PDB file of C-alpha atoms in Angstrom:
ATOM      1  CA  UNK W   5       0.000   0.000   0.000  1.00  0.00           C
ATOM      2  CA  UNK W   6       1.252   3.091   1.064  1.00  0.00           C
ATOM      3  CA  UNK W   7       4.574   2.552   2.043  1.00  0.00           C
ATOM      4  CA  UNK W   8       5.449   0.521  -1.073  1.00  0.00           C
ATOM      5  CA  UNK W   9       3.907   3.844  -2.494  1.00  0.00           C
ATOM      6  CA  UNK W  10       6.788   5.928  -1.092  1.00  0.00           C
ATOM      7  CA  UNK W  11       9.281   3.595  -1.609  1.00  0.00           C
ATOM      8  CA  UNK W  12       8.678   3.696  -5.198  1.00  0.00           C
ATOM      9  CA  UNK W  13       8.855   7.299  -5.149  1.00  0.00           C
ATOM     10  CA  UNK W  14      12.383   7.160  -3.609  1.00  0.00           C
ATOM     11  CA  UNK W  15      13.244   4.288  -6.515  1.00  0.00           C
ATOM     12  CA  UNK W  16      12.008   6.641  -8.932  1.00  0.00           C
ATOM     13  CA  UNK W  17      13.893   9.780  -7.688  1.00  0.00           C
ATOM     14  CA  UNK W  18      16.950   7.220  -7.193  1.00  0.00           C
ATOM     15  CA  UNK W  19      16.660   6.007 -11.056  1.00  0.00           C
ATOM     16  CA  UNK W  20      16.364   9.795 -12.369  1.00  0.00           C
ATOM     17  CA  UNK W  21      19.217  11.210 -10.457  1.00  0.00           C
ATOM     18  CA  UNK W  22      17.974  12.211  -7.380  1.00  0.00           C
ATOM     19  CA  UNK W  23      16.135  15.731  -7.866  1.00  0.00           C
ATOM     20  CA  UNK W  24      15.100  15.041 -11.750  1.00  0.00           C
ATOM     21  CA  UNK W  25      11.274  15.877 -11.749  1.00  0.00           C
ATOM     22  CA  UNK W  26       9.458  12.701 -13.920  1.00  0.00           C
ATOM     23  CA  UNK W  27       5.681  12.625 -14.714  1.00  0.00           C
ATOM     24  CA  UNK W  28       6.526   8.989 -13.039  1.00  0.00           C
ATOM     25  CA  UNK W  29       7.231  10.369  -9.753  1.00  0.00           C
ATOM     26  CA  UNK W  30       4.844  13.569  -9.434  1.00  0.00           C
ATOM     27  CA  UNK W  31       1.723  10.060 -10.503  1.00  0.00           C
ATOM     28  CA  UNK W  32       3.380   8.396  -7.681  1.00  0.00           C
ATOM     29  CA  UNK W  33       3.259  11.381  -5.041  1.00  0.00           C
ATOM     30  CA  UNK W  34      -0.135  11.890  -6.147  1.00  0.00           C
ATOM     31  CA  UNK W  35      -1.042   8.108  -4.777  1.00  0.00           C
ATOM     32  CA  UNK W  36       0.714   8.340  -2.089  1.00  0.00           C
ATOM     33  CA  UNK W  37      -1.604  11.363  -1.381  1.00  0.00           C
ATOM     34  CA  UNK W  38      -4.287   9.152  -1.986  1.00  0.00           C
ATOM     35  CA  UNK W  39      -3.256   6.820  -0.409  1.00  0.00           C
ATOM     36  CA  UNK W  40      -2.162   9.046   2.999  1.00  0.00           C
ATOM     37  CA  UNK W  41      -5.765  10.673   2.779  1.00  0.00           C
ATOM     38  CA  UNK W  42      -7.687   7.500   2.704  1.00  0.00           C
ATOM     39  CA  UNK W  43      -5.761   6.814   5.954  1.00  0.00           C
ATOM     40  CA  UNK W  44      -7.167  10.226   7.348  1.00  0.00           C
ATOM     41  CA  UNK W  45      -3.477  11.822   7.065  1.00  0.00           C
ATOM     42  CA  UNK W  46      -5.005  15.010   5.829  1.00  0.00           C
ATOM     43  CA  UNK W  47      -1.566  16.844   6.257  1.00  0.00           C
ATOM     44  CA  UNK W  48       0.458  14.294   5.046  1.00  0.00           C
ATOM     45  CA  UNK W  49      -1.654  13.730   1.878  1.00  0.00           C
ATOM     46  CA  UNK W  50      -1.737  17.630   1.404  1.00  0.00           C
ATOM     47  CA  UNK W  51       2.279  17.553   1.659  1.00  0.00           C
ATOM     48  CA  UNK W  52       2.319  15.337  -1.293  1.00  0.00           C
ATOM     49  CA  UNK W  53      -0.354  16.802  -3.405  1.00  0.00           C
ATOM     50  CA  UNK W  54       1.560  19.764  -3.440  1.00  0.00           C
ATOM     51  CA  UNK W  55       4.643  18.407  -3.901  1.00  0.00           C
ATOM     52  CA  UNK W  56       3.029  16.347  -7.220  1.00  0.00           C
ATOM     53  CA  UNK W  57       1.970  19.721  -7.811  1.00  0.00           C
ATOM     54  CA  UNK W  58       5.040  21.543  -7.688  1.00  0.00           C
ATOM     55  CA  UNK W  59       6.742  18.700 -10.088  1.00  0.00           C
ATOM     56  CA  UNK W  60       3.995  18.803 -12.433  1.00  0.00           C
ATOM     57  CA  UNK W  61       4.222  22.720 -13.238  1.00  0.00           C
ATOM     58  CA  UNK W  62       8.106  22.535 -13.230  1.00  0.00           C
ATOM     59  CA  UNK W  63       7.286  19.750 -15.797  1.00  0.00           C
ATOM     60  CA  UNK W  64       4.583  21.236 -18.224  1.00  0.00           C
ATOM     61  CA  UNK W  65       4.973  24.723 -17.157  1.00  0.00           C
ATOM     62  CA  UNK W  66       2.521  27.430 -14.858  1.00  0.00           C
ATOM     63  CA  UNK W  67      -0.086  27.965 -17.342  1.00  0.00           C
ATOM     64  CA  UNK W  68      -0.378  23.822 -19.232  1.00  0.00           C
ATOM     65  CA  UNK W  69      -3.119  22.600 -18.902  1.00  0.00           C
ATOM     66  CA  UNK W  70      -2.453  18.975 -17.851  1.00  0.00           C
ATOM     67  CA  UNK W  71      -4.463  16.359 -16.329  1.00  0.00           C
ATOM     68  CA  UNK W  72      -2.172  15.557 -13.467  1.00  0.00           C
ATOM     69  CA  UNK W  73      -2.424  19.104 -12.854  1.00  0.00           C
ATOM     70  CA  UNK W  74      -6.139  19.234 -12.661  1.00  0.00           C
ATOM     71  CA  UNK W  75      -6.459  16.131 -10.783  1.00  0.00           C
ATOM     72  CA  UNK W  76      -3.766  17.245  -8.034  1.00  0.00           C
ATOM     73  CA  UNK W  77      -5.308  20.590  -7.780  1.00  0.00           C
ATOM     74  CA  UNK W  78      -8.851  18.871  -7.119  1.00  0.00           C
ATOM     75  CA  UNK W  79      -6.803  16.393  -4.431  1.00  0.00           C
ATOM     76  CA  UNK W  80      -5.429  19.665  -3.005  1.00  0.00           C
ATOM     77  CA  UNK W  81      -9.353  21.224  -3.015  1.00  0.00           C
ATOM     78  CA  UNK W  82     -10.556  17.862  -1.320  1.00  0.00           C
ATOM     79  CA  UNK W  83      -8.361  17.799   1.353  1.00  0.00           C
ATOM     80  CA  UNK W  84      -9.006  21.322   2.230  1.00  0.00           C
ATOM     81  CA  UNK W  85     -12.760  20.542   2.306  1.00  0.00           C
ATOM     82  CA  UNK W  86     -12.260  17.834   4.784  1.00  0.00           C
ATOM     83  CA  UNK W  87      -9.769  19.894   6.801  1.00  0.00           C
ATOM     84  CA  UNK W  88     -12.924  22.571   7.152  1.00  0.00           C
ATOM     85  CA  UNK W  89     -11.242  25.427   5.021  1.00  0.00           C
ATOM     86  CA  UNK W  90     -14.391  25.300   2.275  1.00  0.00           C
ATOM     87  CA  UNK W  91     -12.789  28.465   0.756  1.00  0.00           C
ATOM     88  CA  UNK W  92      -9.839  27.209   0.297  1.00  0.00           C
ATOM     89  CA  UNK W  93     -11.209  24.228  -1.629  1.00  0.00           C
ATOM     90  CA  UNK W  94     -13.634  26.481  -3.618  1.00  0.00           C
ATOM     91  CA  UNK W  95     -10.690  27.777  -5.000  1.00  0.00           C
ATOM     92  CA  UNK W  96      -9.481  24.582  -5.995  1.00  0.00           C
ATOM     93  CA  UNK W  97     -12.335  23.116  -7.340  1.00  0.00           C
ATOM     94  CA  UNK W  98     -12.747  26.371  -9.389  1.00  0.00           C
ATOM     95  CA  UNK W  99      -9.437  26.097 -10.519  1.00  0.00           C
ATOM     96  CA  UNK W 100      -9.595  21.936 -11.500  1.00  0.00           C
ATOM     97  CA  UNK W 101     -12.534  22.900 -13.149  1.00  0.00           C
ATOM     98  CA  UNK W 102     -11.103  26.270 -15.052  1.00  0.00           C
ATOM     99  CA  UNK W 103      -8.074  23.448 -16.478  1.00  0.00           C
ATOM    100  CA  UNK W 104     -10.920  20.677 -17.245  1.00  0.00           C
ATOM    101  CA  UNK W 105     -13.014  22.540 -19.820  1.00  0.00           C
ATOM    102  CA  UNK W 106     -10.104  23.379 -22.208  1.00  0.00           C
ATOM    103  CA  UNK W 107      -8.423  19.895 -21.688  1.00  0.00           C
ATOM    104  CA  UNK W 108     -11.768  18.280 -22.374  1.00  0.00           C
ATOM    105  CA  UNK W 109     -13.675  20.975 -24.561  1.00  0.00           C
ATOM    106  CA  UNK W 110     -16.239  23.327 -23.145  1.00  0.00           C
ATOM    107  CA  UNK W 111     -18.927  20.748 -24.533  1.00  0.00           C
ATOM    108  CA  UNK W 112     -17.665  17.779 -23.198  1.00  0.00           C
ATOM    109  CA  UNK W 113     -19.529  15.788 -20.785  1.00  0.00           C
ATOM    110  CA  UNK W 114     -16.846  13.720 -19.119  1.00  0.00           C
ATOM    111  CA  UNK W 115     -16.682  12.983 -15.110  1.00  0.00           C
ATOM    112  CA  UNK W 116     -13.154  15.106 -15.011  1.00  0.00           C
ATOM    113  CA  UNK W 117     -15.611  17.465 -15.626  1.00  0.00           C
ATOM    114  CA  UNK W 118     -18.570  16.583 -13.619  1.00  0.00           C
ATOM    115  CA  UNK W 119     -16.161  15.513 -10.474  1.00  0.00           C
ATOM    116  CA  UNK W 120     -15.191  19.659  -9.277  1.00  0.00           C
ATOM    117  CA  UNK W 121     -19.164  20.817 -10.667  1.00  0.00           C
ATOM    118  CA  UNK W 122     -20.122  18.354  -7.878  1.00  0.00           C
ATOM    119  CA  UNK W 123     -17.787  19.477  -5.806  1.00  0.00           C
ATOM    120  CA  UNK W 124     -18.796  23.540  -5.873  1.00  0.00           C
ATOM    121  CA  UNK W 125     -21.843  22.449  -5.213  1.00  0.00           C
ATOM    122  CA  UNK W 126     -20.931  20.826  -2.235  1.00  0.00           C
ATOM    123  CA  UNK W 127     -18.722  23.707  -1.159  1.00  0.00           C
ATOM    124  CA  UNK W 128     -22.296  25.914  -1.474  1.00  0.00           C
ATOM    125  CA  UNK W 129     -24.227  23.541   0.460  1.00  0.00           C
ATOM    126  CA  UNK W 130     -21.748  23.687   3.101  1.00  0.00           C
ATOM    127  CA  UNK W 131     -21.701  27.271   3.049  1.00  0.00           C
ATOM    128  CA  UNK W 132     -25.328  27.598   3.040  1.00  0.00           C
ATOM    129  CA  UNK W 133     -25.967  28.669  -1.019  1.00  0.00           C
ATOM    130  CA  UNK W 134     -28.347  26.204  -1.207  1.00  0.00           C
ATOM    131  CA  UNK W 135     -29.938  27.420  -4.544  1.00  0.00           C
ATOM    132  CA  UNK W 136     -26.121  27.606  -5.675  1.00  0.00           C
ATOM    133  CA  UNK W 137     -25.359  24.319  -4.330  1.00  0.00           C
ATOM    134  CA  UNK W 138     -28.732  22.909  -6.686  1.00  0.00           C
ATOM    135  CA  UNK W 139     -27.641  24.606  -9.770  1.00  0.00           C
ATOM    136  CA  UNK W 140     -24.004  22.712  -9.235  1.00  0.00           C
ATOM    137  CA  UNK W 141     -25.238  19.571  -8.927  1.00  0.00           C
ATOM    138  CA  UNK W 142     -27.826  19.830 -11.481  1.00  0.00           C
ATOM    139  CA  UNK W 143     -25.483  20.519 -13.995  1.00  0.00           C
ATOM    140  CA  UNK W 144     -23.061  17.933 -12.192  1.00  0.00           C
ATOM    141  CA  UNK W 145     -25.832  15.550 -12.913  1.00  0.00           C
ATOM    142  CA  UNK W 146     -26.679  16.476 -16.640  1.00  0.00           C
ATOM    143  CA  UNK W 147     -23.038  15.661 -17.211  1.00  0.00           C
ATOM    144  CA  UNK W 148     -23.204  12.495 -15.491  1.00  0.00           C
ATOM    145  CA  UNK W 149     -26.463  11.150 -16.944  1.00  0.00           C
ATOM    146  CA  UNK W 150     -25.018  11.830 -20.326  1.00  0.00           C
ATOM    147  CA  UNK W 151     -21.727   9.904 -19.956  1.00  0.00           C
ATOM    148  CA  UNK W 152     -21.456   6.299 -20.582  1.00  0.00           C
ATOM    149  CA  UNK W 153     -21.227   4.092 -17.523  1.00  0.00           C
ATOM    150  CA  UNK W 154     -17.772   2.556 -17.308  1.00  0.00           C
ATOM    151  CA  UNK W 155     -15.769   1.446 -14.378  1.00  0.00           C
ATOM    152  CA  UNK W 156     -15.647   3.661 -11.439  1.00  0.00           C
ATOM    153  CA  UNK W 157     -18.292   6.312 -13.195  1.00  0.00           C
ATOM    154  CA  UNK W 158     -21.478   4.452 -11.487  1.00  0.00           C
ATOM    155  CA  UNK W 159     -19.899   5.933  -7.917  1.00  0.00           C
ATOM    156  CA  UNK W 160     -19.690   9.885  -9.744  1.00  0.00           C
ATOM    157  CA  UNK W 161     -23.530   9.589 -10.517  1.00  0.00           C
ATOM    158  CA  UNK W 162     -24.690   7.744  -8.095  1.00  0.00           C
ATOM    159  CA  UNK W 163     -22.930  10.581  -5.486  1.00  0.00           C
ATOM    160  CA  UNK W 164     -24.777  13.420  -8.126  1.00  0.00           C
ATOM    161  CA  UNK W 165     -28.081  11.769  -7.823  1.00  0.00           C
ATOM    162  CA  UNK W 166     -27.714  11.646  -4.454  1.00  0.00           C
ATOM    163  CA  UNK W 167     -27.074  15.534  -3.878  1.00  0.00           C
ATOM    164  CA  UNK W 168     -29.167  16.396  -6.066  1.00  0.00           C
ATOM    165  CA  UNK W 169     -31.822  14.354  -4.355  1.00  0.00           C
ATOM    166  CA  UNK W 170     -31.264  16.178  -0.953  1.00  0.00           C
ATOM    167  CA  UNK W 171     -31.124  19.754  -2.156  1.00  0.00           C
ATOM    168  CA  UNK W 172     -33.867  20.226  -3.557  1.00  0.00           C
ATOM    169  CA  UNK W 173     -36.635  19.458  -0.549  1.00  0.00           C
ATOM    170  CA  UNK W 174     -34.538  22.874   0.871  1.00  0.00           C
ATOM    171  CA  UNK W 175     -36.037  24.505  -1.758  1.00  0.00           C
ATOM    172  CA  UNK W 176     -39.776  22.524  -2.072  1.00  0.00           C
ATOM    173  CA  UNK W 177     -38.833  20.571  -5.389  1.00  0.00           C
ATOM    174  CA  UNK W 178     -39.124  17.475  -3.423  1.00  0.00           C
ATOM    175  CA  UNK W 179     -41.457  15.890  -6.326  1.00  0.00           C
ATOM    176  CA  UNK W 180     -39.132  17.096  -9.079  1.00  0.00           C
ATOM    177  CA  UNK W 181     -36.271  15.691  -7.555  1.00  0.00           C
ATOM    178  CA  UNK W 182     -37.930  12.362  -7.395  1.00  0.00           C
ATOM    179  CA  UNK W 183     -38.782  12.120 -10.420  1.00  0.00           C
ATOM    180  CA  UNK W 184     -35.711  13.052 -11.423  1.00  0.00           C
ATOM    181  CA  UNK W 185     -34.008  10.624  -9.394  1.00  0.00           C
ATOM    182  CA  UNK W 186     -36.621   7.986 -10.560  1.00  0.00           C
ATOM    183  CA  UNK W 187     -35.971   8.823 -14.553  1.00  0.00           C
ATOM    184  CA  UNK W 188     -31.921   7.822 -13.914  1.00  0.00           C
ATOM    185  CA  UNK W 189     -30.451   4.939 -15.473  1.00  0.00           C
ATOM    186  CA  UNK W 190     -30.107   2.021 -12.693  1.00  0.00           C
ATOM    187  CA  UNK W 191     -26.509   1.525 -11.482  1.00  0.00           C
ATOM    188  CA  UNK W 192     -26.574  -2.008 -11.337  1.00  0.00           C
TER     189      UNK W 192
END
């Protein structure tokens, strides 16, 4: 698990002379994030998000738009959210999101895209936006309920359908949020 995690990284750095920055290593930092905030190591994992971030920019550059940047930056945006600082991870999510659309296409409706949508509005729930926090995970859902189910996307909708399901009754849309959770494609 994790520690064969971060002793991969330290192979890694080893086999690329020590301080060379590899896509290979920023990935692995990035999992050993994962990995440190599935454990509930909020500080740890943010240590390592940030470090996958700093490698990633010093690789593609401030402004790239990259994947593994968009990703880490949402990591970075998650952990904040658990650690309670929902502004911070606003900006994040904002930010994962801003990189997203041009990597994807502003008409794409991929979960990259859907994943920080959900997210804002989850940010705007906890800050109280509830009619924010609706519009967020209505679009959220749109996205979702037009991608393809593959591997791992069933969670992404079934999280969106879920939100969405619970905002509205806030707002006294209780019967269009059933129905819109009833009209959804199974998950099975």
């Amino acid at each position: 698990g994790l520690r064969k995690s971060g002793e991969a990284v330290g192979v890694k750095v080893a086999s690329h002379g020590g301080e060379a920055e590899v896509p290979e290593i920023a990935a692995t930092s990035r999992e050993s994030g994962t990995g440190l905030s599935d454990q509930g190591g909020l500080a740890g994992a943010l240590r390592k998000f940030e470090e996958s971030l700093a490698m990633e920019v010093a690789i593609h550059g401030a402004e790239a738009n990259v994947p593994g940047i968009a990703v880490t930056i949402h990591q970075i945006g998650t952990v904040l959210s658990d650690q309670g600082d929902v502004a911070g991870a606003l900006r994040k999510y904002e930010e994962s999101l801003a990189m997203e659309v041009p990597i994807h296409g502003a008409e794409a409706e991929v979960p990259e895209i859907a994943a920080p949508i959900h997210d804002i509005g989850n940010v705007l729930s906890d800050q109280g936006d509830l009619a924010g926090a609706l519009r967020q995970f209505e679009a959220s859902l749109a996205i979702e309920v037009a991608t393809p189910l593959v591997a791992g996307h069933a969670l992404h909708l079934a999280a969106a359908l879920h939100q969405y399901h619970l905002a509205p009754p806030a707002h006294g849309h209780v019967c269009h949020a059933s129905c819109r959770y009833r009209q959804t494609p199974a998950l099975t």
